[in-house]
Coordinates of C-alpha atoms in Angstrom, one line a residue:
Chain A
M1 CA -47.9 -19.6 14.4
E2 CA -45.0 -19.9 12.0
K3 CA -41.5 -19.9 13.4
T4 CA -39.5 -16.8 12.4
M5 CA -36.6 -17.7 10.2
N6 CA -33.4 -16.0 11.1
L7 CA -30.6 -15.6 8.5
S8 CA -28.2 -17.3 11.0
Y9 CA -25.8 -19.1 8.7
V10 CA -23.6 -18.3 5.8
I11 CA -21.8 -20.5 3.3
G12 CA -18.1 -20.2 2.6
V13 CA -16.7 -21.6 -0.6
D14 CA -13.0 -22.3 -1.0
M15 CA -12.3 -22.7 -4.7
G16 CA -9.0 -24.2 -5.4
G17 CA -7.4 -25.3 -8.7
T18 CA -8.3 -29.0 -8.0
N19 CA -11.2 -29.1 -5.6
T20 CA -13.9 -26.7 -4.4
A21 CA -14.7 -27.2 -0.7
F22 CA -17.6 -25.4 1.0
G23 CA -19.2 -25.3 4.4
V24 CA -22.2 -24.0 6.3
V25 CA -20.8 -21.6 8.9
D26 CA -22.5 -20.1 12.0
A27 CA -21.9 -16.6 13.5
R28 CA -19.3 -17.9 15.8
G29 CA -17.2 -19.4 13.1
N30 CA -18.1 -23.1 13.4
I31 CA -18.3 -25.0 10.2
L32 CA -21.4 -27.2 10.7
Y33 CA -21.7 -29.0 7.4
R34 CA -19.4 -29.5 4.5
G35 CA -19.4 -30.5 0.9
E36 CA -16.9 -30.7 -2.0
I37 CA -16.9 -30.9 -5.8
S38 CA -14.1 -31.0 -8.3
T39 CA -13.2 -27.6 -9.8
G40 CA -11.6 -28.6 -13.1
D41 CA -13.7 -31.5 -14.3
Y42 CA -16.1 -29.3 -16.3
V43 CA -16.0 -27.9 -19.8
T44 CA -17.9 -24.7 -19.1
G45 CA -18.4 -22.3 -16.2
E46 CA -22.1 -23.0 -16.4
E47 CA -21.5 -26.7 -15.8
Y48 CA -19.3 -25.9 -12.8
V49 CA -22.0 -23.6 -11.3
E50 CA -24.7 -26.2 -11.9
A51 CA -22.7 -28.8 -10.0
L52 CA -21.7 -26.4 -7.2
G53 CA -25.2 -24.9 -6.8
T54 CA -26.7 -28.4 -6.7
A55 CA -24.2 -29.5 -4.0
I56 CA -24.9 -26.4 -1.9
N57 CA -28.7 -26.7 -2.3
T58 CA -28.5 -30.4 -1.2
V59 CA -26.5 -29.7 1.9
V60 CA -28.8 -26.8 2.9
E61 CA -32.0 -28.8 2.3
Q62 CA -30.8 -32.0 3.9
N63 CA -30.0 -30.1 7.1
G64 CA -33.2 -28.3 7.3
L65 CA -31.6 -24.9 6.7
T66 CA -33.7 -23.6 3.8
G67 CA -34.5 -19.9 4.4
Q68 CA -31.8 -19.5 7.1
I69 CA -28.8 -18.8 4.9
K70 CA -27.8 -15.2 4.6
G71 CA -25.6 -15.6 1.6
I72 CA -22.5 -17.2 0.0
G73 CA -18.9 -15.9 0.2
M74 CA -16.3 -17.4 -2.2
G75 CA -12.5 -17.3 -2.2
V76 CA -11.6 -17.6 -5.9
P77 CA -8.3 -17.6 -7.7
D78 CA -8.2 -14.5 -10.0
G79 CA -11.5 -13.4 -8.6
N80 CA -12.5 -9.8 -9.2
M81 CA -14.3 -8.7 -6.0
N82 CA -15.7 -5.6 -7.6
D83 CA -17.9 -7.4 -10.1
G84 CA -17.9 -11.0 -9.0
T85 CA -16.2 -12.4 -12.0
I86 CA -13.4 -15.0 -12.3
V87 CA -10.9 -13.6 -14.7
R88 CA -8.7 -15.8 -16.9
A89 CA -7.7 -18.1 -14.1
A90 CA -4.6 -19.9 -15.4
N91 CA -5.1 -23.1 -13.4
I92 CA -8.8 -23.8 -14.2
P93 CA -9.4 -25.1 -17.7
W94 CA -12.9 -23.7 -18.1
A95 CA -11.9 -20.3 -16.8
K96 CA -8.5 -20.0 -18.5
H97 CA -9.5 -17.7 -21.4
I98 CA -12.6 -16.0 -20.2
V99 CA -14.2 -13.6 -17.8
F100 CA -17.0 -15.5 -16.2
P101 CA -19.8 -14.0 -14.0
L102 CA -19.5 -16.5 -11.2
T103 CA -21.5 -14.9 -8.4
Q104 CA -24.3 -13.8 -10.7
Q105 CA -24.7 -17.4 -12.0
L106 CA -24.4 -19.0 -8.5
T107 CA -27.1 -16.6 -7.2
G108 CA -29.3 -17.7 -10.2
K109 CA -28.8 -21.4 -9.2
T110 CA -29.2 -21.0 -5.4
G111 CA -31.3 -17.9 -4.9
L112 CA -28.7 -16.7 -2.4
P113 CA -26.8 -13.4 -2.5
C114 CA -23.2 -14.2 -3.5
K115 CA -19.9 -12.4 -3.2
L116 CA -16.4 -13.4 -4.1
T117 CA -12.8 -12.3 -3.5
N118 CA -9.4 -13.8 -4.0
D119 CA -7.9 -16.3 -1.6
A120 CA -5.7 -13.9 0.2
N121 CA -8.5 -11.3 0.7
A122 CA -10.7 -14.1 2.1
A123 CA -7.9 -14.9 4.5
A124 CA -7.8 -11.3 5.6
L125 CA -11.6 -11.2 6.2
G126 CA -11.3 -14.5 8.1
E127 CA -8.6 -13.0 10.4
M128 CA -10.7 -9.9 10.9
I129 CA -13.8 -11.7 11.9
Y130 CA -12.6 -15.0 13.5
G131 CA -8.8 -14.6 13.9
S132 CA -5.9 -12.6 15.1
A133 CA -7.1 -9.3 13.5
K134 CA -10.3 -9.1 15.5
G135 CA -10.9 -5.4 16.3
M136 CA -8.1 -4.2 14.0
K137 CA -8.8 -1.7 11.3
D138 CA -5.4 -1.7 9.6
F139 CA -3.5 -4.9 8.9
I140 CA -2.1 -7.0 6.1
V141 CA -2.3 -10.8 5.7
I142 CA 0.5 -12.3 3.7
T143 CA -0.2 -15.8 2.5
L144 CA 2.9 -18.0 2.2
G145 CA 1.9 -21.0 0.2
T146 CA 2.8 -22.3 -3.2
G147 CA 2.8 -18.6 -4.1
V148 CA 2.7 -15.4 -2.1
G149 CA -0.5 -13.5 -1.8
S150 CA -1.8 -10.6 0.3
G151 CA -5.0 -9.2 1.7
I152 CA -4.8 -5.6 2.8
V153 CA -7.2 -3.9 5.2
C154 CA -7.1 -0.1 5.7
N155 CA -9.7 1.8 7.7
G156 CA -11.5 -1.4 8.4
Q157 CA -12.1 -2.1 4.7
L158 CA -10.5 -4.5 2.3
V159 CA -8.4 -2.6 -0.3
A160 CA -9.8 -3.7 -3.6
G161 CA -8.3 -1.0 -5.9
H162 CA -10.1 0.6 -8.7
D163 CA -10.3 -2.7 -10.7
G164 CA -10.7 -5.2 -7.8
F165 CA -7.2 -6.5 -8.1
A166 CA -5.2 -4.7 -5.4
G167 CA -2.9 -6.6 -3.1
E168 CA -0.5 -8.6 -5.2
L169 CA 2.4 -8.2 -2.8
G170 CA 3.8 -11.5 -3.9
H171 CA 4.7 -9.7 -7.2
V172 CA 6.6 -6.7 -6.0
I173 CA 9.9 -6.8 -7.8
T174 CA 12.2 -4.2 -6.5
I175 CA 13.3 -6.5 -3.7
R176 CA 15.8 -8.2 -6.1
H177 CA 16.7 -6.5 -9.3
N178 CA 17.0 -9.0 -12.1
G179 CA 16.3 -11.7 -9.6
R180 CA 14.7 -15.1 -10.1
T181 CA 12.3 -15.6 -13.0
C182 CA 8.7 -15.7 -12.0
G183 CA 5.7 -17.5 -13.4
C184 CA 4.2 -14.1 -14.1
G185 CA 6.8 -13.5 -16.8
R186 CA 9.0 -11.0 -14.9
S187 CA 12.0 -11.3 -12.6
G188 CA 12.7 -10.8 -8.9
C189 CA 9.1 -11.2 -7.6
L190 CA 8.9 -11.7 -3.8
E191 CA 7.1 -15.0 -4.3
T192 CA 10.0 -16.5 -6.1
Y193 CA 11.9 -16.3 -2.8
T194 CA 9.4 -16.4 0.1
S195 CA 6.9 -19.0 -1.0
A196 CA 7.1 -22.8 -0.3
T197 CA 8.4 -23.2 -3.9
G198 CA 10.8 -20.3 -3.3
V199 CA 12.3 -22.0 -0.3
A200 CA 12.8 -25.2 -2.3
R201 CA 14.4 -23.2 -5.0
T202 CA 16.8 -21.6 -2.5
A203 CA 17.6 -25.0 -1.2
R204 CA 18.7 -26.2 -4.7
E205 CA 20.7 -23.0 -5.2
F206 CA 22.4 -23.2 -1.9
L207 CA 23.3 -26.9 -2.3
E208 CA 25.0 -26.0 -5.6
L209 CA 26.5 -22.7 -4.3
Y210 CA 28.2 -24.3 -1.3
P211 CA 29.2 -27.8 -2.5
G212 CA 31.6 -28.2 0.5
K213 CA 28.9 -27.6 3.1
K214 CA 27.4 -30.8 4.6
S215 CA 23.7 -31.0 4.8
L216 CA 20.9 -33.5 5.4
L217 CA 19.3 -32.1 2.3
R218 CA 22.0 -33.8 0.2
D219 CA 20.5 -37.1 1.1
I220 CA 17.4 -36.3 -0.8
N221 CA 18.1 -37.2 -4.4
Y222 CA 15.4 -39.5 -5.3
R223 CA 12.8 -36.7 -5.5
P224 CA 12.7 -32.9 -5.5
I225 CA 13.4 -31.1 -2.2
T226 CA 10.4 -29.4 -0.6
S227 CA 10.1 -26.6 1.9
K228 CA 9.0 -29.3 4.4
D229 CA 12.3 -31.1 3.9
V230 CA 14.1 -27.8 4.7
F231 CA 12.0 -27.3 7.8
D232 CA 12.7 -30.9 9.0
A233 CA 16.4 -30.5 8.4
A234 CA 16.4 -27.2 10.3
E235 CA 14.7 -28.9 13.2
K236 CA 17.6 -31.3 13.3
G237 CA 20.0 -28.4 13.4
D238 CA 21.2 -28.6 9.8
P239 CA 23.2 -25.3 9.2
L240 CA 22.4 -25.1 5.5
A241 CA 18.7 -25.5 6.2
I242 CA 18.9 -22.8 8.8
D243 CA 20.8 -20.6 6.3
I244 CA 18.0 -21.1 3.8
F245 CA 15.4 -19.8 6.2
N246 CA 17.6 -16.9 7.2
F247 CA 17.8 -15.9 3.6
T248 CA 14.1 -16.3 3.2
G249 CA 13.2 -14.4 6.4
R250 CA 15.6 -11.6 5.5
I251 CA 14.0 -11.0 2.1
L252 CA 10.5 -11.1 3.5
G253 CA 11.5 -8.8 6.4
E254 CA 13.0 -6.2 3.9
S255 CA 9.8 -6.3 1.9
I256 CA 7.6 -6.0 4.9
S257 CA 9.5 -2.9 6.0
D258 CA 8.4 -1.3 2.7
F259 CA 4.8 -2.5 3.1
I260 CA 4.6 -0.9 6.5
A261 CA 5.7 2.4 4.9
F262 CA 2.7 2.2 2.7
S263 CA -0.2 1.5 5.1
S264 CA 1.3 1.5 8.6
P265 CA -0.6 -1.6 9.7
Q266 CA -1.1 -2.6 13.3
A267 CA -0.1 -6.1 12.4
I268 CA 1.2 -8.3 9.6
I269 CA -0.4 -11.7 9.8
L270 CA 1.5 -14.6 8.2
F271 CA -0.7 -17.3 6.9
G272 CA -0.2 -20.6 5.1
G273 CA 2.3 -23.5 5.1
L274 CA 5.5 -21.6 5.4
A275 CA 4.2 -19.4 8.2
H276 CA 4.5 -22.6 10.4
A277 CA 8.3 -22.6 10.0
G278 CA 8.2 -20.7 13.3
K279 CA 11.4 -19.3 14.7
Y280 CA 13.5 -20.3 11.6
L281 CA 11.5 -17.8 9.6
L282 CA 10.5 -15.3 12.2
E283 CA 13.8 -14.6 13.8
P284 CA 15.6 -13.4 10.6
L285 CA 12.4 -11.7 9.5
N286 CA 12.0 -9.7 12.7
E287 CA 15.7 -8.9 12.6
A288 CA 15.4 -7.6 9.0
I289 CA 12.5 -5.5 9.8
D290 CA 14.3 -4.0 12.8
K291 CA 17.2 -3.2 10.6
N292 CA 15.4 -1.8 7.6
I293 CA 12.3 -0.1 8.9
L294 CA 11.9 3.7 9.0
H295 CA 12.5 4.9 12.6
L296 CA 8.9 6.4 12.7
Y297 CA 7.4 2.8 12.5
K298 CA 9.9 1.0 14.7
G299 CA 8.4 -1.6 17.1
K300 CA 4.9 -0.6 16.3
T301 CA 3.7 -3.3 13.9
K302 CA 3.2 -6.8 15.3
I303 CA 4.2 -9.8 13.2
I304 CA 1.8 -12.6 13.9
V305 CA 1.4 -16.1 12.7
S306 CA -2.2 -16.9 11.9
Q307 CA -3.9 -19.1 14.6
L308 CA -6.7 -20.2 12.3
N309 CA -6.7 -23.9 11.4
D310 CA -5.4 -24.1 7.9
A311 CA -8.0 -26.6 6.7
E312 CA -10.8 -24.4 7.9
A313 CA -9.4 -20.9 7.4
A314 CA -10.1 -20.8 3.7
I315 CA -13.8 -21.7 4.1
L316 CA -14.2 -19.4 7.1
G317 CA -12.5 -16.5 5.4
A318 CA -14.7 -16.8 2.3
S319 CA -17.8 -17.1 4.5
A320 CA -16.9 -13.9 6.2
L321 CA -17.7 -12.1 3.0
A322 CA -21.3 -13.1 3.2
W323 CA -21.9 -11.5 6.6
E324 CA -20.9 -8.0 5.2
Chain B
M1 CA -35.2 39.1 11.3
E2 CA -31.6 37.9 11.7
K3 CA -29.9 36.6 8.6
T4 CA -29.2 32.9 8.6
M5 CA -25.4 32.2 8.8
N6 CA -24.2 29.5 6.5
L7 CA -20.9 27.7 7.2
S8 CA -19.8 28.5 3.6
Y9 CA -16.1 28.8 4.1
V10 CA -13.1 26.9 5.4
I11 CA -9.6 27.9 6.3
G12 CA -6.6 26.1 4.9
V13 CA -3.3 26.3 6.7
D14 CA 0.0 25.3 5.0
M15 CA 2.6 25.0 7.7
G16 CA 6.1 25.0 6.3
G17 CA 9.4 24.9 8.1
T18 CA 9.9 28.7 7.6
N19 CA 6.4 30.2 7.1
T20 CA 2.9 29.3 7.8
A21 CA 0.5 30.5 5.1
F22 CA -3.3 30.3 5.4
G23 CA -6.3 31.3 3.3
V24 CA -10.1 31.5 3.5
V25 CA -11.5 29.1 0.9
D26 CA -15.0 28.8 -0.6
A27 CA -16.7 25.6 -1.7
R28 CA -15.4 26.1 -5.3
G29 CA -11.8 26.2 -4.2
N30 CA -11.2 29.9 -4.5
I31 CA -8.8 31.4 -2.0
L32 CA -10.5 34.7 -1.0
Y33 CA -8.3 36.1 1.7
R34 CA -4.8 35.2 2.8
G35 CA -2.5 35.6 5.8
E36 CA 0.9 34.5 6.8
I37 CA 3.1 34.2 10.0
S38 CA 6.5 32.8 10.7
T39 CA 6.6 29.2 11.8
G40 CA 9.9 29.0 13.6
D41 CA 10.2 32.4 15.4
Y42 CA 8.6 31.1 18.6
V43 CA 9.9 29.4 21.7
T44 CA 6.9 27.3 22.5
G45 CA 4.0 25.8 20.6
E46 CA 1.6 27.9 22.7
E47 CA 3.2 31.1 21.4
Y48 CA 2.9 29.8 17.8
V49 CA -0.7 29.0 18.3
E50 CA -1.4 32.3 19.9
A51 CA 0.1 34.1 16.9
L52 CA -1.6 31.9 14.3
G53 CA -5.0 32.0 16.0
T54 CA -4.8 35.8 16.3
A55 CA -3.9 36.1 12.6
I56 CA -6.8 33.9 11.6
N57 CA -9.3 35.6 13.8
T58 CA -8.2 39.0 12.5
V59 CA -8.7 38.0 8.8
V60 CA -12.1 36.4 9.6
E61 CA -13.3 39.4 11.5
Q62 CA -12.0 42.0 9.1
N63 CA -13.8 40.4 6.2
G64 CA -17.1 40.0 8.1
L65 CA -17.0 36.2 8.1
T66 CA -17.5 35.6 11.8
G67 CA -19.9 32.6 12.2
Q68 CA -19.5 31.5 8.5
I69 CA -16.3 29.4 8.9
K70 CA -16.9 25.6 9.0
G71 CA -13.5 24.8 10.3
I72 CA -9.7 24.8 9.8
G73 CA -7.7 22.2 8.0
M74 CA -3.9 22.1 8.3
G75 CA -1.1 20.6 6.4
V76 CA 1.6 20.0 8.9
P77 CA 5.1 18.4 8.7
D78 CA 5.1 15.3 10.9
G79 CA 1.5 15.8 11.7
N80 CA -0.4 12.9 13.1
M81 CA -3.9 12.9 11.5
N82 CA -5.3 10.5 14.0
D83 CA -4.9 12.7 17.1
G84 CA -4.1 16.2 15.7
T85 CA -0.6 16.4 17.2
I86 CA 2.7 17.5 15.6
V87 CA 5.3 14.9 16.5
R88 CA 8.9 15.8 16.9
A89 CA 9.1 17.9 13.7
A90 CA 12.8 18.0 13.0
N91 CA 12.7 21.3 11.1
I92 CA 10.7 23.4 13.6
P93 CA 12.6 24.4 16.7
W94 CA 9.6 24.5 19.1
A95 CA 8.3 21.2 17.9
K96 CA 11.6 19.3 17.6
H97 CA 11.5 17.3 20.8
I98 CA 7.9 17.2 21.7
V99 CA 4.4 15.9 20.8
F100 CA 2.3 19.0 20.7
P101 CA -1.6 19.0 20.6
L102 CA -1.8 21.5 17.7
T103 CA -5.4 21.2 16.6
Q104 CA -6.8 21.1 20.2
Q105 CA -4.9 24.3 21.0
L106 CA -5.9 26.1 17.8
T107 CA -9.6 25.2 18.4
G108 CA -9.2 26.7 21.9
K109 CA -7.9 29.9 20.4
T110 CA -10.3 30.3 17.4
G111 CA -13.4 28.4 18.6
L112 CA -13.3 26.5 15.2
P113 CA -13.1 22.7 14.7
C114 CA -9.6 21.9 13.5
K115 CA -8.0 18.9 11.8
L116 CA -4.5 18.3 10.5
T117 CA -2.6 15.9 8.3
N118 CA 0.8 15.9 6.7
D119 CA 1.6 17.8 3.5
A120 CA 1.3 14.9 1.1
N121 CA -2.0 13.8 2.5
A122 CA -3.3 17.4 2.2
A123 CA -2.2 17.3 -1.4
A124 CA -4.2 14.1 -1.9
L125 CA -7.3 15.7 -0.5
G126 CA -6.8 18.7 -2.6
E127 CA -6.6 16.6 -5.7
M128 CA -9.7 14.7 -4.7
I129 CA -11.8 17.8 -4.1
Y130 CA -10.4 20.4 -6.5
G131 CA -8.0 18.6 -8.8
S132 CA -7.3 15.6 -11.1
A133 CA -8.7 13.0 -8.7
K134 CA -12.2 14.4 -8.6
G135 CA -14.5 11.4 -8.6
M136 CA -11.7 8.9 -8.0
K137 CA -11.8 6.5 -5.0
D138 CA -8.4 4.9 -5.4
F139 CA -5.4 7.0 -6.2
I140 CA -1.9 8.0 -4.9
V141 CA -0.4 11.4 -4.9
I142 CA 3.4 11.4 -4.9
T143 CA 5.0 14.7 -4.0
L144 CA 8.3 15.3 -5.6
G145 CA 9.9 18.2 -3.8
T146 CA 12.9 18.6 -1.6
G147 CA 11.9 15.2 -0.3
V148 CA 9.4 12.6 -1.6
G149 CA 6.1 12.2 0.2
S150 CA 2.8 10.4 -0.6
G151 CA -0.9 10.6 0.2
I152 CA -2.8 7.4 -0.5
V153 CA -6.5 7.2 -1.0
C154 CA -8.3 3.8 -1.0
N155 CA -12.0 3.3 -1.1
G156 CA -12.4 7.1 -1.1
Q157 CA -10.6 7.5 2.2
L158 CA -7.1 8.7 3.1
V159 CA -5.0 5.8 4.3
A160 CA -3.8 6.9 7.8
G161 CA -2.6 3.6 9.2
H162 CA -3.1 2.5 12.8
D163 CA -0.8 5.3 14.1
G164 CA -1.7 8.1 11.6
F165 CA 1.6 7.8 9.8
A166 CA 0.9 5.7 6.7
G167 CA 2.2 6.7 3.3
E168 CA 5.9 7.3 3.6
L169 CA 6.6 6.1 0.1
G170 CA 9.6 8.3 -0.1
H171 CA 11.2 6.0 2.3
V172 CA 10.8 2.6 0.7
I173 CA 14.3 1.2 0.5
T174 CA 14.2 -2.0 -1.6
I175 CA 14.5 0.0 -4.8
R176 CA 18.3 0.2 -4.4
H177 CA 20.0 -2.1 -1.9
N178 CA 22.8 -0.4 0.0
G179 CA 22.0 2.7 -2.0
R180 CA 22.4 6.4 -1.2
T181 CA 22.4 7.4 2.4
C182 CA 19.2 9.2 3.4
G183 CA 18.5 11.9 6.0
C184 CA 16.4 9.3 7.9
G185 CA 19.6 7.4 8.8
R186 CA 19.1 4.5 6.3
S187 CA 20.2 3.7 2.8
G188 CA 18.5 3.5 -0.6
C189 CA 15.4 5.4 0.1
L190 CA 13.4 6.5 -2.9
E191 CA 13.7 10.1 -2.0
T192 CA 17.4 10.1 -2.3
Y193 CA 16.9 9.5 -6.0
T194 CA 13.6 11.0 -7.1
S195 CA 13.4 14.3 -5.2
A196 CA 14.7 17.6 -6.4
T197 CA 17.8 17.1 -4.2
G198 CA 18.1 13.5 -5.5
V199 CA 18.3 14.8 -9.0
A200 CA 21.0 17.3 -8.0
R201 CA 22.8 14.4 -6.4
T202 CA 22.5 12.3 -9.5
A203 CA 24.0 15.3 -11.5
R204 CA 27.0 15.4 -9.3
E205 CA 27.5 11.6 -9.5
F206 CA 27.1 11.5 -13.3
L207 CA 29.5 14.4 -13.8
E208 CA 32.1 12.5 -11.9
L209 CA 31.2 9.1 -13.4
Y210 CA 31.5 10.3 -17.0
P211 CA 34.3 12.8 -17.0
G212 CA 34.6 12.6 -20.8
K213 CA 31.0 13.5 -21.4
K214 CA 30.4 17.2 -22.3
S215 CA 27.6 18.9 -20.5
L216 CA 26.3 22.4 -19.9
L217 CA 26.2 21.4 -16.2
R218 CA 30.0 21.5 -16.1
D219 CA 29.8 25.3 -16.5
I220 CA 28.1 25.6 -13.1
N221 CA 31.0 25.6 -10.7
Y222 CA 30.4 28.7 -8.7
R223 CA 27.4 27.2 -6.8
P224 CA 25.7 23.8 -6.2
I225 CA 23.8 22.4 -9.2
T226 CA 20.0 22.3 -8.7
S227 CA 17.3 20.2 -10.3
K228 CA 16.2 23.3 -12.1
D229 CA 19.7 23.5 -13.7
V230 CA 19.3 19.9 -14.9
F231 CA 15.9 20.8 -16.4
D232 CA 17.2 23.9 -18.1
A233 CA 20.1 21.9 -19.6
A234 CA 17.7 19.1 -20.8
E235 CA 15.6 21.8 -22.5
K236 CA 18.7 22.8 -24.4
G237 CA 19.2 19.1 -25.5
D238 CA 22.1 18.4 -23.1
P239 CA 22.6 14.6 -23.2
L240 CA 23.9 14.2 -19.7
A241 CA 21.0 16.2 -18.3
I242 CA 18.6 13.9 -20.2
D243 CA 20.5 10.9 -18.9
I244 CA 19.9 12.2 -15.4
F245 CA 16.2 12.4 -15.9
N246 CA 16.1 9.0 -17.6
F247 CA 17.8 7.5 -14.5
T248 CA 15.4 9.4 -12.2
G249 CA 12.3 8.5 -14.1
R250 CA 13.3 4.8 -14.4
I251 CA 13.7 4.5 -10.6
L252 CA 10.4 6.2 -9.9
G253 CA 8.7 4.0 -12.5
E254 CA 10.1 0.8 -11.0
S255 CA 8.9 1.9 -7.5
I256 CA 5.5 3.0 -8.9
S257 CA 5.1 -0.5 -10.4
D258 CA 5.3 -1.9 -6.9
F259 CA 3.0 0.7 -5.4
I260 CA 0.4 -0.3 -8.0
A261 CA 0.6 -3.9 -6.9
F262 CA -0.3 -2.7 -3.4
S263 CA -3.5 -0.6 -3.9
S264 CA -4.2 -0.8 -7.7
P265 CA -5.0 2.9 -8.0
Q266 CA -6.9 4.5 -10.9
A267 CA -4.2 7.1 -11.0
I268 CA -0.8 8.2 -9.7
I269 CA -0.7 12.0 -9.4
L270 CA 2.7 13.6 -9.4
F271 CA 2.9 16.8 -7.5
G272 CA 5.5 19.4 -6.7
G273 CA 8.5 20.9 -8.4
L274 CA 10.0 17.9 -10.1
A275 CA 6.7 16.9 -11.6
H276 CA 7.0 19.9 -13.9
A277 CA 10.0 18.3 -15.6
G278 CA 7.4 17.0 -18.1
K279 CA 8.5 14.6 -20.8
Y280 CA 12.1 14.3 -19.4
L281 CA 10.7 12.6 -16.4
L282 CA 7.5 11.1 -17.7
E283 CA 8.8 9.3 -20.7
P284 CA 11.4 7.1 -18.9
L285 CA 8.9 6.8 -16.0
N286 CA 6.1 5.4 -18.2
E287 CA 8.6 3.2 -20.0
A288 CA 9.8 1.7 -16.7
I289 CA 6.2 1.1 -15.5
D290 CA 5.4 -0.7 -18.8
K291 CA 8.4 -2.8 -18.4
N292 CA 8.1 -3.7 -14.8
I293 CA 4.4 -3.8 -14.0
L294 CA 2.5 -7.1 -13.4
H295 CA 0.5 -8.0 -16.5
L296 CA -2.8 -7.8 -14.6
Y297 CA -2.3 -4.0 -14.1
K298 CA -0.9 -3.1 -17.5
G299 CA -2.2 0.1 -19.0
K300 CA -4.8 0.6 -16.3
T301 CA -3.3 3.2 -14.0
K302 CA -3.0 6.7 -15.3
I303 CA 0.1 8.8 -14.5
I304 CA -1.0 12.4 -14.2
V305 CA 0.9 15.6 -13.4
S306 CA -1.1 17.7 -10.9
Q307 CA -2.8 20.7 -12.5
L308 CA -3.2 22.6 -9.3
N309 CA -1.3 25.8 -9.0
D310 CA 1.7 25.0 -6.7
A311 CA 1.4 28.2 -4.7
E312 CA -2.3 27.5 -3.9
A313 CA -2.4 23.8 -3.8
A314 CA -1.0 23.4 -0.3
I315 CA -3.6 25.8 1.2
L316 CA -6.4 24.2 -0.9
G317 CA -5.4 20.7 0.1
A318 CA -5.3 21.5 3.8
S319 CA -8.7 23.4 3.6
A320 CA -10.2 20.2 2.0
L321 CA -9.8 18.5 5.4
A322 CA -12.2 21.0 7.0
W323 CA -15.1 20.1 4.7
E324 CA -15.1 16.5 5.8

């Protein structure tokens, strides 16, 4: 008698600008097997899919999982979750100027159903299935990395918008009129302040703005200051570093107050490098929310730092798509 | 043989601060019969429900519709759609300090299933079933009346939030830091600028700010200026009145640019008195969106003025709840 095959595993793909990592994930969120290819070393999308599909097929076959994979979920920069395309992704040479049918092609190569979404939405799904948002129907994940992204869940569903591109909260601009110039071509975007690069930018600004103020950050002059430097200095009690986080947390808290007025989420989950700044970010952030939020919402929305392991979260989040 | 009774009608209730109007509505959105009671002339919620229920039962019986009503939908200020309560409604004496189980009590009195939501959400449902949002799954209705409210639909569902109070876009505050004081106790709320009262406030400000500038609005000194006065003056080519609308439309457009980054709606539908200011509001508004929106969303979201008859829309919108 033939053994019944269960579709017990999914594959999560985390497509970054440099590398694409993937893993075979079980229903409990364990990454059992992994693989990786370069993202950018291809001339065409077809070549990229050929390499990725081959790598996935190899891992599946070598581990005796043929016929047991339910599908593939991908976290993709500039991915359109409504139609599975990657749309003019600025950081990926072969995708820079085109709309490429990524999921369709990968299904062709692997024979597996395939869905994609952008990184922040994948993080939101990861939190909902494996992380802090288990059991929640309304929450927002804000990713604080090189940029600022967001994945919004309302009524238990990802908010995709009519075009698949909802949730660009890193690019709300009313927070600072005529503020810092952003890579998107506009001014005052949230991510120019509350991303890792935003924090480094604030550090440079504050060092110039307060020349009389002593700071450990002044000792770093042989390379550009990073948000990690600011965190390390804050840990040593450096007042300027603490001021930088106060400024960052306050701006993020003001913005979050407005986000809450939109979807009244049960929680805001902070994800990515800067979320680990802990109290230096969270204290001014919570204070700003308390000060700025509409009375109706006061004290209702939890601010949570993601507990998912950063290295695994992207793959887990993407894999969550494949269970749907 | 007994005739089969179809549940062919619903009742829509528009509860305002002064009066509560209701109507029997058919599936095509015709209001067949109407009734009205006072909202505030009662000491307790029980008395209000007794009066409203009696009025509804009377209209139903008198028109031979007993057994043909599918349910009651209510648009209620400070209504919590998740549990059918009215929550400390500032403008209604008997509801000012309590949480009252409105739908539960009205069901008890009428024997009909009953749901409620706030006015702006009711407007959104009305647009989805009878109005400009027919067939849309992602849109936002912004009500521009005495205040500014919003009803947000994502994935074809009203966004209620975890507590039933999502969609207070009139109270986003990042648009103007330390801006005008708002009735909510904070500063800079959108509704202090882009409501009918906000426009009147801008008129008073501008008249003071530009004392040398001639304006028809200076002739009104025997009573407070209204937004209608500003519209009438704009129609006569009054430059100050046109400036007032430019200022209003610009602020609303900047805010809408950020709202679009949240849920990427197919349309923003403007509803209520100020929406009828037509080109005076829409031209600067569209210009501000074009200038401020993230490139990704450019030209995708339609800005629409509601085509529903203002006098009927509130009842229709509320009735839409009862079909769900």
